[in-house]
């Protein structure tokens, strides 16, 4: 199910948005769809950042990058078109117990408040406006595609796009244009690295054939 959602909450820090979500959870059960709808773009980007964390090491577990990369691509597309991402109904509408969920969210809130010390709204030209938001969403989607490439056995092939995704998701959610610019740079570096790998593989193949 893809329904339009507003992304008007991103003038707040992600920690402030998450605090609002926690404060609004009065029912005994809540669904992932409800949480993401309440958090809007901040929630999607937070999830995106969390999905990138396993890849911040030189070599990642084979197969994981494909699954997590696909999730990041879906989030990137959702941000690009300002729509709720496609999720299986069993996942999106599964009821979660508030009593168990809130402590987990509160632990995440503590981490986000520490992140707030290092990121802040700046360089608005790289974060503000519908056109810029779509461009950033497309770059985030591209980083997710790069993460999905079946190259996890090669050092840094998952790390570079993983870092790019973490920087982009953090920068966009916090309206920090400097961090977003660093994310764009990491995507470019990833493309250069993958191009070098492809050229090396082609050259090796040519030498063997020759």
PDB file of C-alpha atoms in Angstrom:
ATOM      1  CA  UNK A   1       0.000   0.000   0.000  1.00  0.00           C
ATOM      2  CA  UNK A   2       1.453   3.387  -1.007  1.00  0.00           C
ATOM      3  CA  UNK A   3      -0.321   6.387   0.428  1.00  0.00           C
ATOM      4  CA  UNK A   4       0.887   9.962   0.345  1.00  0.00           C
ATOM      5  CA  UNK A   5       2.423  11.226   3.539  1.00  0.00           C
ATOM      6  CA  UNK A   6       3.572  14.691   4.446  1.00  0.00           C
ATOM      7  CA  UNK A   7       7.202  15.420   5.223  1.00  0.00           C
ATOM      8  CA  UNK A   8       6.586  18.644   7.108  1.00  0.00           C
ATOM      9  CA  UNK A   9       8.197  17.481  10.319  1.00  0.00           C
ATOM     10  CA  UNK A  10      11.821  17.670   9.267  1.00  0.00           C
ATOM     11  CA  UNK A  11      12.391  21.141  10.658  1.00  0.00           C
ATOM     12  CA  UNK A  12      12.687  19.238  13.942  1.00  0.00           C
ATOM     13  CA  UNK A  13      15.595  17.030  14.863  1.00  0.00           C
ATOM     14  CA  UNK A  14      15.020  13.295  14.502  1.00  0.00           C
ATOM     15  CA  UNK A  15      15.296  12.913  18.272  1.00  0.00           C
ATOM     16  CA  UNK A  16      12.529  15.486  18.781  1.00  0.00           C
ATOM     17  CA  UNK A  17      10.296  13.708  16.267  1.00  0.00           C
ATOM     18  CA  UNK A  18      10.926  10.364  17.952  1.00  0.00           C
ATOM     19  CA  UNK A  19      10.116  11.908  21.331  1.00  0.00           C
ATOM     20  CA  UNK A  20       6.805  13.153  19.913  1.00  0.00           C
ATOM     21  CA  UNK A  21       6.044   9.643  18.657  1.00  0.00           C
ATOM     22  CA  UNK A  22       6.796   8.099  22.051  1.00  0.00           C
ATOM     23  CA  UNK A  23       4.614  10.700  23.787  1.00  0.00           C
ATOM     24  CA  UNK A  24       1.740   9.982  21.389  1.00  0.00           C
ATOM     25  CA  UNK A  25       1.720   6.215  21.949  1.00  0.00           C
ATOM     26  CA  UNK A  26      -1.219   5.790  24.305  1.00  0.00           C
ATOM     27  CA  UNK A  27      -2.747   2.591  22.898  1.00  0.00           C
ATOM     28  CA  UNK A  28      -1.684  -0.841  24.062  1.00  0.00           C
ATOM     29  CA  UNK A  29      -0.577  -1.785  20.556  1.00  0.00           C
ATOM     30  CA  UNK A  30       0.928   0.146  17.640  1.00  0.00           C
ATOM     31  CA  UNK A  31       1.904  -0.826  14.082  1.00  0.00           C
ATOM     32  CA  UNK A  32       5.044  -0.038  12.088  1.00  0.00           C
ATOM     33  CA  UNK A  33       2.858   1.818   9.595  1.00  0.00           C
ATOM     34  CA  UNK A  34       1.542   4.102  12.340  1.00  0.00           C
ATOM     35  CA  UNK A  35       5.049   4.811  13.629  1.00  0.00           C
ATOM     36  CA  UNK A  36       6.407   5.666  10.179  1.00  0.00           C
ATOM     37  CA  UNK A  37       3.379   7.812   9.344  1.00  0.00           C
ATOM     38  CA  UNK A  38       3.840   9.773  12.571  1.00  0.00           C
ATOM     39  CA  UNK A  39       7.573  10.198  12.024  1.00  0.00           C
ATOM     40  CA  UNK A  40       7.267  10.959   8.318  1.00  0.00           C
ATOM     41  CA  UNK A  41      10.551  11.452   6.484  1.00  0.00           C
ATOM     42  CA  UNK A  42      12.541  11.414   9.724  1.00  0.00           C
ATOM     43  CA  UNK A  43      11.345   7.896  10.492  1.00  0.00           C
ATOM     44  CA  UNK A  44      12.191   6.624   7.027  1.00  0.00           C
ATOM     45  CA  UNK A  45      15.642   8.169   7.146  1.00  0.00           C
ATOM     46  CA  UNK A  46      16.265   6.842  10.646  1.00  0.00           C
ATOM     47  CA  UNK A  47      15.383   3.350   9.433  1.00  0.00           C
ATOM     48  CA  UNK A  48      17.622   3.884   6.413  1.00  0.00           C
ATOM     49  CA  UNK A  49      20.547   4.858   8.636  1.00  0.00           C
ATOM     50  CA  UNK A  50      20.024   1.815  10.845  1.00  0.00           C
ATOM     51  CA  UNK A  51      20.061  -0.465   7.792  1.00  0.00           C
ATOM     52  CA  UNK A  52      23.449   0.956   6.771  1.00  0.00           C
ATOM     53  CA  UNK A  53      25.176   0.266  10.108  1.00  0.00           C
ATOM     54  CA  UNK A  54      26.108  -3.404   9.480  1.00  0.00           C
ATOM     55  CA  UNK A  55      28.227  -2.347   6.494  1.00  0.00           C
ATOM     56  CA  UNK A  56      30.539   0.104   8.223  1.00  0.00           C
ATOM     57  CA  UNK A  57      33.319  -2.514   8.233  1.00  0.00           C
ATOM     58  CA  UNK A  58      35.651  -3.464   5.335  1.00  0.00           C
ATOM     59  CA  UNK A  59      33.942  -6.795   4.573  1.00  0.00           C
ATOM     60  CA  UNK A  60      30.258  -7.574   5.225  1.00  0.00           C
ATOM     61  CA  UNK A  61      28.271 -10.795   5.473  1.00  0.00           C
ATOM     62  CA  UNK A  62      27.384 -12.044   1.951  1.00  0.00           C
ATOM     63  CA  UNK A  63      23.707 -11.709   1.058  1.00  0.00           C
ATOM     64  CA  UNK A  64      22.827  -9.182   3.732  1.00  0.00           C
ATOM     65  CA  UNK A  65      23.704  -6.226   1.514  1.00  0.00           C
ATOM     66  CA  UNK A  66      21.158  -7.342  -1.092  1.00  0.00           C
ATOM     67  CA  UNK A  67      18.288  -7.505   1.391  1.00  0.00           C
ATOM     68  CA  UNK A  68      19.163  -4.343   3.307  1.00  0.00           C
ATOM     69  CA  UNK A  69      20.081  -2.526   0.079  1.00  0.00           C
ATOM     70  CA  UNK A  70      16.630  -3.320  -1.324  1.00  0.00           C
ATOM     71  CA  UNK A  71      15.046  -1.795   1.789  1.00  0.00           C
ATOM     72  CA  UNK A  72      17.167   1.333   1.377  1.00  0.00           C
ATOM     73  CA  UNK A  73      16.195   1.579  -2.298  1.00  0.00           C
ATOM     74  CA  UNK A  74      12.509   1.433  -1.351  1.00  0.00           C
ATOM     75  CA  UNK A  75      13.037   4.182   1.227  1.00  0.00           C
ATOM     76  CA  UNK A  76      14.977   6.293  -1.277  1.00  0.00           C
ATOM     77  CA  UNK A  77      12.161   5.965  -3.811  1.00  0.00           C
ATOM     78  CA  UNK A  78       9.599   6.871  -1.138  1.00  0.00           C
ATOM     79  CA  UNK A  79      11.537  10.016  -0.234  1.00  0.00           C
ATOM     80  CA  UNK A  80      11.992  10.942  -3.889  1.00  0.00           C
ATOM     81  CA  UNK A  81       8.253  10.764  -4.585  1.00  0.00           C
ATOM     82  CA  UNK A  82       7.094  11.858  -1.113  1.00  0.00           C
ATOM     83  CA  UNK A  83       5.149   8.647  -0.567  1.00  0.00           C
ATOM     84  CA  UNK A  84       4.896   5.940   2.044  1.00  0.00           C
ATOM     85  CA  UNK A  85       7.193   3.087   0.965  1.00  0.00           C
ATOM     86  CA  UNK A  86       5.803  -0.239  -0.147  1.00  0.00           C
ATOM     87  CA  UNK A  87       5.807  -2.740   2.692  1.00  0.00           C
ATOM     88  CA  UNK A  88       4.171  -6.161   2.959  1.00  0.00           C
ATOM     89  CA  UNK A  89       0.926  -5.703   4.895  1.00  0.00           C
ATOM     90  CA  UNK A  90       1.964  -8.367   7.404  1.00  0.00           C
ATOM     91  CA  UNK A  91       5.020  -6.255   8.239  1.00  0.00           C
ATOM     92  CA  UNK A  92       3.443  -2.793   8.071  1.00  0.00           C
ATOM     93  CA  UNK A  93       0.285  -3.659  10.010  1.00  0.00           C
ATOM     94  CA  UNK A  94       1.598  -6.157  12.526  1.00  0.00           C
ATOM     95  CA  UNK A  95       0.647  -5.077  16.042  1.00  0.00           C
ATOM     96  CA  UNK A  96       3.542  -4.330  18.396  1.00  0.00           C
ATOM     97  CA  UNK A  97       3.183  -4.144  22.157  1.00  0.00           C
ATOM     98  CA  UNK A  98       3.690  -0.612  23.428  1.00  0.00           C
ATOM     99  CA  UNK A  99       5.178  -1.842  26.723  1.00  0.00           C
ATOM    100  CA  UNK A 100       7.999  -3.604  24.887  1.00  0.00           C
ATOM    101  CA  UNK A 101       8.470  -1.078  22.106  1.00  0.00           C
ATOM    102  CA  UNK A 102       8.789   2.130  24.128  1.00  0.00           C
ATOM    103  CA  UNK A 103      11.943   1.078  26.073  1.00  0.00           C
ATOM    104  CA  UNK A 104      13.644   0.217  22.763  1.00  0.00           C
ATOM    105  CA  UNK A 105      12.685   3.564  21.246  1.00  0.00           C
ATOM    106  CA  UNK A 106      13.878   5.383  24.358  1.00  0.00           C
ATOM    107  CA  UNK A 107      17.298   3.750  24.062  1.00  0.00           C
ATOM    108  CA  UNK A 108      17.435   4.870  20.463  1.00  0.00           C
ATOM    109  CA  UNK A 109      16.401   8.347  21.591  1.00  0.00           C
ATOM    110  CA  UNK A 110      19.476   8.588  23.818  1.00  0.00           C
ATOM    111  CA  UNK A 111      21.732   7.794  20.870  1.00  0.00           C
ATOM    112  CA  UNK A 112      19.990  10.328  18.626  1.00  0.00           C
ATOM    113  CA  UNK A 113      20.420  13.065  21.223  1.00  0.00           C
ATOM    114  CA  UNK A 114      24.168  12.436  21.145  1.00  0.00           C
ATOM    115  CA  UNK A 115      24.112  12.692  17.351  1.00  0.00           C
ATOM    116  CA  UNK A 116      22.334  16.050  17.664  1.00  0.00           C
ATOM    117  CA  UNK A 117      25.522  17.493  19.164  1.00  0.00           C
ATOM    118  CA  UNK A 118      27.393  17.061  15.885  1.00  0.00           C
ATOM    119  CA  UNK A 119      24.782  17.832  13.218  1.00  0.00           C
ATOM    120  CA  UNK A 120      22.701  20.966  12.807  1.00  0.00           C
ATOM    121  CA  UNK A 121      20.790  22.832  10.085  1.00  0.00           C
ATOM    122  CA  UNK A 122      23.283  24.447   7.676  1.00  0.00           C
ATOM    123  CA  UNK A 123      23.798  24.932   3.935  1.00  0.00           C
ATOM    124  CA  UNK A 124      20.012  24.908   3.313  1.00  0.00           C
ATOM    125  CA  UNK A 125      20.550  24.951  -0.437  1.00  0.00           C
ATOM    126  CA  UNK A 126      21.452  21.265  -0.220  1.00  0.00           C
ATOM    127  CA  UNK A 127      18.462  20.211   1.885  1.00  0.00           C
ATOM    128  CA  UNK A 128      15.515  22.586   1.362  1.00  0.00           C
ATOM    129  CA  UNK A 129      12.875  22.452  -1.352  1.00  0.00           C
ATOM    130  CA  UNK A 130      10.983  19.769  -3.256  1.00  0.00           C
ATOM    131  CA  UNK A 131      13.480  19.601  -6.143  1.00  0.00           C
ATOM    132  CA  UNK A 132      16.490  19.224  -3.841  1.00  0.00           C
ATOM    133  CA  UNK A 133      14.601  16.633  -1.791  1.00  0.00           C
ATOM    134  CA  UNK A 134      13.990  14.582  -4.935  1.00  0.00           C
ATOM    135  CA  UNK A 135      17.626  14.833  -5.990  1.00  0.00           C
ATOM    136  CA  UNK A 136      18.779  13.693  -2.555  1.00  0.00           C
ATOM    137  CA  UNK A 137      16.237  10.881  -2.663  1.00  0.00           C
ATOM    138  CA  UNK A 138      17.571   9.735  -6.044  1.00  0.00           C
ATOM    139  CA  UNK A 139      21.169   9.807  -4.784  1.00  0.00           C
ATOM    140  CA  UNK A 140      20.107   7.814  -1.714  1.00  0.00           C
ATOM    141  CA  UNK A 141      18.382   5.309  -3.998  1.00  0.00           C
ATOM    142  CA  UNK A 142      21.531   5.050  -6.128  1.00  0.00           C
ATOM    143  CA  UNK A 143      23.615   4.396  -2.994  1.00  0.00           C
ATOM    144  CA  UNK A 144      21.206   1.591  -2.077  1.00  0.00           C
ATOM    145  CA  UNK A 145      21.643   0.073  -5.546  1.00  0.00           C
ATOM    146  CA  UNK A 146      25.431   0.239  -5.160  1.00  0.00           C
ATOM    147  CA  UNK A 147      25.112  -1.506  -1.805  1.00  0.00           C
ATOM    148  CA  UNK A 148      23.159  -4.316  -3.466  1.00  0.00           C
ATOM    149  CA  UNK A 149      25.969  -5.094  -5.902  1.00  0.00           C
ATOM    150  CA  UNK A 150      27.217  -8.674  -5.347  1.00  0.00           C
ATOM    151  CA  UNK A 151      30.720  -7.592  -4.348  1.00  0.00           C
ATOM    152  CA  UNK A 152      30.673  -8.171  -0.587  1.00  0.00           C
ATOM    153  CA  UNK A 153      33.787 -10.377  -0.861  1.00  0.00           C
ATOM    154  CA  UNK A 154      35.783  -7.307  -1.999  1.00  0.00           C
ATOM    155  CA  UNK A 155      37.018  -5.005   0.791  1.00  0.00           C
ATOM    156  CA  UNK A 156      35.178  -1.682   1.080  1.00  0.00           C
ATOM    157  CA  UNK A 157      32.619  -2.563  -1.629  1.00  0.00           C
ATOM    158  CA  UNK A 158      29.864  -2.419   1.000  1.00  0.00           C
ATOM    159  CA  UNK A 159      31.579   0.039   3.318  1.00  0.00           C
ATOM    160  CA  UNK A 160      31.735   2.966   0.870  1.00  0.00           C
ATOM    161  CA  UNK A 161      28.024   2.951  -0.063  1.00  0.00           C
ATOM    162  CA  UNK A 162      27.161   2.160   3.563  1.00  0.00           C
ATOM    163  CA  UNK A 163      28.949   5.296   4.750  1.00  0.00           C
ATOM    164  CA  UNK A 164      27.293   7.300   1.954  1.00  0.00           C
ATOM    165  CA  UNK A 165      23.843   6.078   3.040  1.00  0.00           C
ATOM    166  CA  UNK A 166      24.503   6.893   6.687  1.00  0.00           C
ATOM    167  CA  UNK A 167      25.719  10.404   5.806  1.00  0.00           C
ATOM    168  CA  UNK A 168      22.813  11.073   3.434  1.00  0.00           C
ATOM    169  CA  UNK A 169      20.130   9.783   5.785  1.00  0.00           C
ATOM    170  CA  UNK A 170      21.581  11.755   8.704  1.00  0.00           C
ATOM    171  CA  UNK A 171      22.139  14.929   6.711  1.00  0.00           C
ATOM    172  CA  UNK A 172      18.707  14.966   5.085  1.00  0.00           C
ATOM    173  CA  UNK A 173      16.854  14.233   8.318  1.00  0.00           C
ATOM    174  CA  UNK A 174      18.763  16.908  10.252  1.00  0.00           C
ATOM    175  CA  UNK A 175      18.787  19.407   7.361  1.00  0.00           C
ATOM    176  CA  UNK A 176      22.591  19.463   7.533  1.00  0.00           C
ATOM    177  CA  UNK A 177      23.768  20.327   4.024  1.00  0.00           C
ATOM    178  CA  UNK A 178      27.412  19.753   4.890  1.00  0.00           C
ATOM    179  CA  UNK A 179      26.739  16.135   5.863  1.00  0.00           C
ATOM    180  CA  UNK A 180      24.594  15.688   2.741  1.00  0.00           C
ATOM    181  CA  UNK A 181      27.461  16.998   0.601  1.00  0.00           C
ATOM    182  CA  UNK A 182      29.779  14.463   2.253  1.00  0.00           C
ATOM    183  CA  UNK A 183      27.232  11.755   1.399  1.00  0.00           C
ATOM    184  CA  UNK A 184      27.189  12.831  -2.264  1.00  0.00           C
ATOM    185  CA  UNK A 185      30.994  12.757  -2.291  1.00  0.00           C
ATOM    186  CA  UNK A 186      31.000   9.220  -0.880  1.00  0.00           C
ATOM    187  CA  UNK A 187      28.637   8.100  -3.667  1.00  0.00           C
ATOM    188  CA  UNK A 188      31.047   9.554  -6.237  1.00  0.00           C
ATOM    189  CA  UNK A 189      33.981   7.799  -4.544  1.00  0.00           C
ATOM    190  CA  UNK A 190      32.015   4.547  -4.594  1.00  0.00           C
ATOM    191  CA  UNK A 191      31.377   4.916  -8.331  1.00  0.00           C
ATOM    192  CA  UNK A 192      35.087   5.613  -8.921  1.00  0.00           C
ATOM    193  CA  UNK A 193      36.063   2.579  -6.824  1.00  0.00           C
ATOM    194  CA  UNK A 194      33.616   0.274  -8.613  1.00  0.00           C
ATOM    195  CA  UNK A 195      34.761   1.616 -12.005  1.00  0.00           C
ATOM    196  CA  UNK A 196      38.377   0.877 -11.044  1.00  0.00           C
ATOM    197  CA  UNK A 197      37.383  -2.664 -10.033  1.00  0.00           C
ATOM    198  CA  UNK A 198      35.546  -3.161 -13.323  1.00  0.00           C
ATOM    199  CA  UNK A 199      38.522  -1.857 -15.312  1.00  0.00           C
ATOM    200  CA  UNK A 200      40.940  -4.084 -13.389  1.00  0.00           C
ATOM    201  CA  UNK A 201      38.705  -7.091 -14.036  1.00  0.00           C
ATOM    202  CA  UNK A 202      38.444  -6.231 -17.737  1.00  0.00           C
ATOM    203  CA  UNK A 203      42.205  -5.733 -18.036  1.00  0.00           C
ATOM    204  CA  UNK A 204      42.860  -9.041 -16.280  1.00  0.00           C
ATOM    205  CA  UNK A 205      40.466 -10.805 -18.646  1.00  0.00           C
ATOM    206  CA  UNK A 206      42.111  -9.244 -21.687  1.00  0.00           C
ATOM    207  CA  UNK A 207      45.570 -10.333 -20.526  1.00  0.00           C
ATOM    208  CA  UNK A 208      44.379 -13.896 -20.033  1.00  0.00           C
ATOM    209  CA  UNK A 209      42.784 -13.968 -23.481  1.00  0.00           C
ATOM    210  CA  UNK A 210      45.881 -12.420 -24.973  1.00  0.00           C
TER     211      UNK A 210
END
